[in-house]
Amino acid sequence: MNLIFLGPPGAGKGTVASKLKDILGLPHISTGDLFRAAIKNETDLGKKVKLIIEKGELVPDQLTVELVKERLSKDDTAKGYILDGFPRTITQAEALETFTKIDSVINLEIEKEKVIKRLSGRRLCKECGEGYHIEYMPPKKTNTCDKCGGELYTRKDDNIESISNRLEIYTKETQPLINFYTEKNLIKNFDSSLAADKVVENVANFTKSL
Ligand code: AP5
């Protein structure tokens, strides 16, 4: 089963996809995570995309498509995958169609005001990447990961300027994908303002029908 997660920054794509990954036994492939790993490891790709990501701009289509094509050629995607944060432009979506077939596009809907609150309170574990929110999903011990005890940090693009930029770019470049996939009869909308567990349950139930 090949799934795409669509939705504005902070809609909960990463939160829901990381739970669904365990439920469905499919790899969760987040282009944002792949880019952040490249930045952390100071690879050539990481050096190219560091500033772009911190400002909340989009990485050029060609670089992003190549990265995804390469990732989808790995053996662990044989039974399917969950793509989170890709495609983000019509050009990327058209390129994706040339090397794989999508079964469904999970569109997480949420108002923009809620997104700002979610992103400004997001914290991530430096060691294992587990996600938290200081109010909605707080760790048991302040600034410490429940899973591995690692220190929590705030993403560099979770500041108010980058968040506004990401939201603007989402509206201009990514939102048109809703029509693109609606015309292909692939879109399924979910209310992502509900509690995270409920969103996960709703998406998991839907995937049983695929
Ligand atoms: P990426 O990492 O994909 O960032 P994003 O799309 O901005 O999405 P986020 O990770 O911010 O949000 P999310 O929807 O995953 O929310 P989350 O689950 O964490 O991309 C980063 C950058 O990489 C881009 O800006 C771009 O530069 C580049 N990039 C990536 N892909 C690219 C592409 N295809 N083309 C070009 N460039 C690309 O949740 C957010 C917070 O809310 C968390 O704290 C969470 O705990 C909380 N939360 C989640 N769900 C709920 C809930 N139901 N109730 C309460 N709180 C919740």
Short mmCIF file of C-alpha atoms and ligand atoms in Angstrom, two decimals:
data_model
loop_
_atom_site.label_atom_id
_atom_site.label_comp_id
_atom_site.label_asym_id
_atom_site.label_seq_id
_atom_site.Cartn_x
_atom_site.Cartn_y
_atom_site.Cartn_z
CA MET A 1 0.00 0.00 0.00
CA ASN A 2 1.51 3.29 -1.15
CA LEU A 3 0.29 6.31 0.81
CA ILE A 4 0.96 10.05 0.69
CA PHE A 5 0.39 12.32 3.68
CA LEU A 6 -0.65 15.81 2.66
CA GLY A 7 -1.39 18.80 4.89
CA PRO A 8 0.00 22.15 6.01
CA PRO A 9 3.05 22.39 8.28
CA GLY A 10 2.02 21.28 11.76
CA ALA A 11 -1.07 19.38 10.57
CA GLY A 12 0.31 16.28 12.30
CA LYS A 13 1.69 14.42 9.28
CA GLY A 14 4.79 13.22 11.14
CA THR A 15 2.87 12.39 14.33
CA VAL A 16 0.22 10.31 12.57
CA ALA A 17 2.57 8.70 10.01
CA SER A 18 5.01 7.55 12.70
CA LYS A 19 2.18 5.70 14.52
CA LEU A 20 0.70 4.31 11.31
CA LYS A 21 4.11 2.99 10.35
CA ASP A 22 3.94 0.53 13.29
CA ILE A 23 0.29 -0.34 12.70
CA LEU A 24 0.77 -1.07 8.98
CA GLY A 25 4.37 -2.26 9.11
CA LEU A 26 5.39 0.14 6.34
CA PRO A 27 8.36 2.52 6.24
CA HIS A 28 7.63 6.17 7.07
CA ILE A 29 9.56 8.29 4.58
CA SER A 30 9.65 11.98 5.49
CA THR A 31 11.57 14.23 3.10
CA GLY A 32 11.96 16.75 5.93
CA ASP A 33 13.60 14.05 8.11
CA LEU A 34 15.86 12.96 5.22
CA PHE A 35 17.01 16.55 4.71
CA ARG A 36 17.55 17.14 8.45
CA ALA A 37 19.63 13.93 8.68
CA ALA A 38 21.75 15.15 5.74
CA ILE A 39 22.27 18.51 7.50
CA LYS A 40 23.22 16.79 10.77
CA ASN A 41 25.72 14.53 8.97
CA GLU A 42 27.10 17.50 6.99
CA THR A 43 26.78 15.68 3.64
CA ASP A 44 26.92 17.59 0.32
CA LEU A 45 23.14 17.49 0.18
CA GLY A 46 22.93 18.77 3.77
CA LYS A 47 25.20 21.73 2.96
CA LYS A 48 23.06 22.61 -0.08
CA VAL A 49 19.73 22.56 1.76
CA LYS A 50 20.61 23.88 5.25
CA LEU A 51 19.75 27.55 4.70
CA ILE A 52 16.75 26.80 2.49
CA ILE A 53 15.20 24.67 5.24
CA GLU A 54 15.95 27.07 8.08
CA LYS A 55 14.15 29.84 6.17
CA GLY A 56 11.18 27.58 5.47
CA GLU A 57 11.62 27.68 1.67
CA LEU A 58 11.23 24.64 -0.60
CA VAL A 59 14.25 22.60 -1.68
CA PRO A 60 14.43 22.60 -5.53
CA ASP A 61 12.20 19.98 -7.14
CA GLN A 62 14.97 18.14 -8.95
CA LEU A 63 17.02 17.50 -5.77
CA THR A 64 13.93 16.39 -3.86
CA VAL A 65 12.64 14.08 -6.60
CA GLU A 66 16.04 12.38 -6.92
CA LEU A 67 16.19 11.84 -3.17
CA VAL A 68 12.72 10.23 -3.09
CA LYS A 69 13.32 8.12 -6.19
CA GLU A 70 16.46 6.71 -4.63
CA ARG A 71 14.72 6.07 -1.28
CA LEU A 72 11.79 4.29 -2.96
CA SER A 73 14.18 1.96 -4.75
CA LYS A 74 15.20 0.36 -1.43
CA ASP A 75 13.95 -3.14 -0.56
CA ASP A 76 11.97 -2.08 2.53
CA THR A 77 9.40 -0.32 0.29
CA ALA A 78 8.48 -3.54 -1.54
CA LYS A 79 5.16 -3.88 0.34
CA GLY A 80 4.47 -0.14 0.34
CA TYR A 81 5.39 3.07 2.09
CA ILE A 82 4.08 6.21 3.76
CA LEU A 83 5.38 9.37 2.09
CA ASP A 84 5.27 12.37 4.43
CA GLY A 85 5.95 15.84 3.01
CA PHE A 86 6.34 14.70 -0.60
CA PRO A 87 5.13 15.68 -3.13
CA ARG A 88 4.82 19.37 -2.31
CA THR A 89 4.52 20.81 -5.81
CA ILE A 90 2.69 19.76 -8.98
CA THR A 91 6.08 19.17 -10.63
CA GLN A 92 7.03 16.72 -7.84
CA ALA A 93 3.66 14.94 -8.10
CA GLU A 94 4.03 14.52 -11.85
CA ALA A 95 7.56 13.20 -11.42
CA LEU A 96 6.40 10.73 -8.74
CA GLU A 97 3.89 9.23 -11.19
CA THR A 98 6.73 8.25 -13.51
CA PHE A 99 8.28 5.81 -11.01
CA THR A 100 5.54 4.60 -8.64
CA LYS A 101 1.78 4.22 -8.21
CA ILE A 102 -0.09 5.86 -5.32
CA ASP A 103 -3.06 4.09 -3.68
CA SER A 104 -4.35 6.95 -1.55
CA VAL A 105 -3.60 10.51 -0.43
CA ILE A 106 -4.36 11.15 3.25
CA ASN A 107 -5.15 14.87 3.51
CA LEU A 108 -4.93 16.20 7.08
CA GLU A 109 -7.14 19.28 7.44
CA ILE A 110 -6.59 21.92 10.11
CA GLU A 111 -7.02 25.68 10.54
CA LYS A 112 -3.88 27.77 10.18
CA GLU A 113 -4.25 29.40 13.63
CA LYS A 114 -3.96 25.97 15.28
CA VAL A 115 -0.90 25.15 13.23
CA ILE A 116 1.05 28.11 14.63
CA LYS A 117 0.36 26.97 18.19
CA ARG A 118 1.34 23.41 17.37
CA LEU A 119 4.62 24.34 15.69
CA SER A 120 5.75 26.87 18.25
CA GLY A 121 5.27 24.28 21.02
CA ARG A 122 6.86 21.35 19.17
CA ARG A 123 9.94 19.67 20.70
CA LEU A 124 11.94 16.77 19.29
CA CYS A 125 14.42 14.34 20.81
CA LYS A 126 18.03 14.94 19.72
CA GLU A 127 18.78 11.23 20.00
CA CYS A 128 15.78 9.26 18.66
CA GLY A 129 13.69 11.99 16.96
CA GLU A 130 10.54 11.31 19.03
CA GLY A 131 8.12 14.26 18.81
CA TYR A 132 6.41 16.14 21.67
CA HIS A 133 4.38 19.27 22.27
CA ILE A 134 4.93 21.29 25.43
CA GLU A 135 1.17 21.53 26.03
CA TYR A 136 -0.59 18.81 23.99
CA MET A 137 1.93 15.96 24.29
CA PRO A 138 4.37 16.93 27.01
CA PRO A 139 7.20 14.63 28.05
CA LYS A 140 6.96 13.19 31.58
CA LYS A 141 10.15 15.03 32.57
CA THR A 142 10.75 18.55 31.23
CA ASN A 143 13.01 18.66 28.17
CA THR A 144 13.74 14.91 28.36
CA CYS A 145 12.59 12.19 25.96
CA ASP A 146 10.29 9.57 27.56
CA LYS A 147 11.62 6.89 25.21
CA CYS A 148 15.40 7.26 25.43
CA GLY A 149 16.14 10.02 27.95
CA GLY A 150 17.63 12.24 25.21
CA GLU A 151 17.52 16.03 25.35
CA LEU A 152 14.65 17.77 23.52
CA TYR A 153 15.20 20.64 21.07
CA THR A 154 13.20 23.09 18.94
CA ARG A 155 13.55 22.83 15.16
CA LYS A 156 15.34 25.83 13.59
CA ASP A 157 12.40 26.42 11.22
CA ASP A 158 9.85 26.47 14.06
CA ASN A 159 10.25 30.23 14.60
CA ILE A 160 7.46 32.62 13.68
CA GLU A 161 9.08 33.98 10.45
CA SER A 162 9.81 30.52 9.04
CA ILE A 163 6.40 29.24 10.08
CA SER A 164 4.67 32.14 8.22
CA ASN A 165 6.86 31.50 5.20
CA ARG A 166 6.09 27.76 5.24
CA LEU A 167 2.35 28.45 5.48
CA GLU A 168 2.47 30.89 2.55
CA ILE A 169 4.43 28.44 0.44
CA TYR A 170 2.03 25.65 1.41
CA THR A 171 -0.94 27.72 0.14
CA LYS A 172 0.77 28.66 -3.11
CA GLU A 173 2.68 25.50 -4.03
CA THR A 174 1.21 22.52 -2.14
CA GLN A 175 -2.50 23.21 -1.71
CA PRO A 176 -3.08 22.84 -5.51
CA LEU A 177 -2.20 19.15 -5.01
CA ILE A 178 -5.58 18.67 -3.33
CA ASN A 179 -7.29 19.33 -6.70
CA PHE A 180 -4.63 17.36 -8.54
CA TYR A 181 -5.34 14.23 -6.48
CA THR A 182 -9.11 14.86 -6.18
CA GLU A 183 -9.31 14.68 -9.98
CA LYS A 184 -7.55 11.30 -9.76
CA ASN A 185 -10.03 10.17 -7.10
CA LEU A 186 -7.23 9.55 -4.60
CA ILE A 187 -7.91 12.10 -1.85
CA LYS A 188 -9.31 11.18 1.56
CA ASN A 189 -9.80 14.07 3.98
CA PHE A 190 -9.36 13.77 7.77
CA ASP A 191 -10.08 16.27 10.54
CA SER A 192 -6.65 16.73 12.07
CA SER A 193 -7.79 19.09 14.81
CA LEU A 194 -8.98 16.04 16.80
CA ALA A 195 -6.75 14.38 19.41
CA ALA A 196 -3.77 12.69 17.76
CA ASP A 197 -4.87 9.17 18.81
CA LYS A 198 -8.27 9.72 17.23
CA VAL A 199 -6.73 10.93 13.96
CA VAL A 200 -4.47 7.85 13.92
CA GLU A 201 -7.48 5.58 14.57
CA ASN A 202 -9.52 7.22 11.77
CA VAL A 203 -6.70 6.93 9.24
CA ALA A 204 -5.88 3.34 10.28
CA ASN A 205 -9.55 2.32 9.89
CA PHE A 206 -9.67 3.89 6.46
CA THR A 207 -6.57 2.02 5.28
CA LYS A 208 -8.39 -1.28 5.97
CA SER A 209 -10.65 -0.44 3.02
CA LEU A 210 -7.74 -0.09 0.59
P1 AP5 B 1 8.87 18.90 6.98
O1 AP5 B 1 9.71 18.31 8.03
O2 AP5 B 1 8.06 18.02 6.12
O3 AP5 B 1 8.01 20.04 7.65
P2 AP5 B 1 6.48 20.52 7.44
O4 AP5 B 1 5.78 20.07 6.21
O5 AP5 B 1 6.57 21.97 7.63
O6 AP5 B 1 5.72 19.72 8.43
P3 AP5 B 1 6.02 19.63 9.94
O7 AP5 B 1 7.04 18.57 10.20
O8 AP5 B 1 6.33 21.00 10.46
O9 AP5 B 1 4.59 19.27 10.48
P4 AP5 B 1 3.80 17.91 10.63
O10 AP5 B 1 2.55 18.01 9.81
O11 AP5 B 1 4.66 16.71 10.40
O12 AP5 B 1 3.40 18.04 12.15
P5 AP5 B 1 3.86 17.21 13.43
O13 AP5 B 1 3.28 15.84 13.36
O14 AP5 B 1 5.30 17.34 13.68
O15 AP5 B 1 9.79 19.78 6.00
C1 AP5 B 1 10.72 20.69 6.51
C2 AP5 B 1 11.37 21.46 5.36
O16 AP5 B 1 12.06 20.54 4.50
C3 AP5 B 1 10.42 22.22 4.43
O17 AP5 B 1 10.05 23.49 4.95
C4 AP5 B 1 11.29 22.31 3.17
O18 AP5 B 1 12.27 23.30 3.32
C5 AP5 B 1 11.97 20.96 3.13
N1 AP5 B 1 11.18 19.97 2.39
C6 AP5 B 1 10.61 18.84 2.90
N2 AP5 B 1 9.97 18.19 1.94
C7 AP5 B 1 10.14 18.89 0.80
C8 AP5 B 1 9.67 18.73 -0.54
N3 AP5 B 1 8.89 17.70 -0.89
N4 AP5 B 1 10.02 19.66 -1.46
C9 AP5 B 1 10.81 20.70 -1.13
N5 AP5 B 1 11.27 20.94 0.13
C10 AP5 B 1 10.93 20.03 1.08
O19 AP5 B 1 3.04 18.01 14.56
C11 AP5 B 1 3.38 19.35 14.90
C12 AP5 B 1 3.20 19.54 16.41
O20 AP5 B 1 1.83 19.39 16.75
C13 AP5 B 1 3.97 18.53 17.27
O21 AP5 B 1 4.46 19.18 18.41
C14 AP5 B 1 2.90 17.50 17.66
O22 AP5 B 1 3.20 16.93 18.94
C15 AP5 B 1 1.65 18.34 17.71
N6 AP5 B 1 0.47 17.60 17.26
C16 AP5 B 1 0.39 16.78 16.16
N7 AP5 B 1 -0.85 16.28 16.05
C17 AP5 B 1 -1.58 16.81 17.09
C18 AP5 B 1 -2.93 16.67 17.51
N8 AP5 B 1 -3.80 15.91 16.82
N9 AP5 B 1 -3.32 17.36 18.60
C19 AP5 B 1 -2.45 18.16 19.29
N10 AP5 B 1 -1.17 18.32 18.94
C20 AP5 B 1 -0.72 17.65 17.85
#
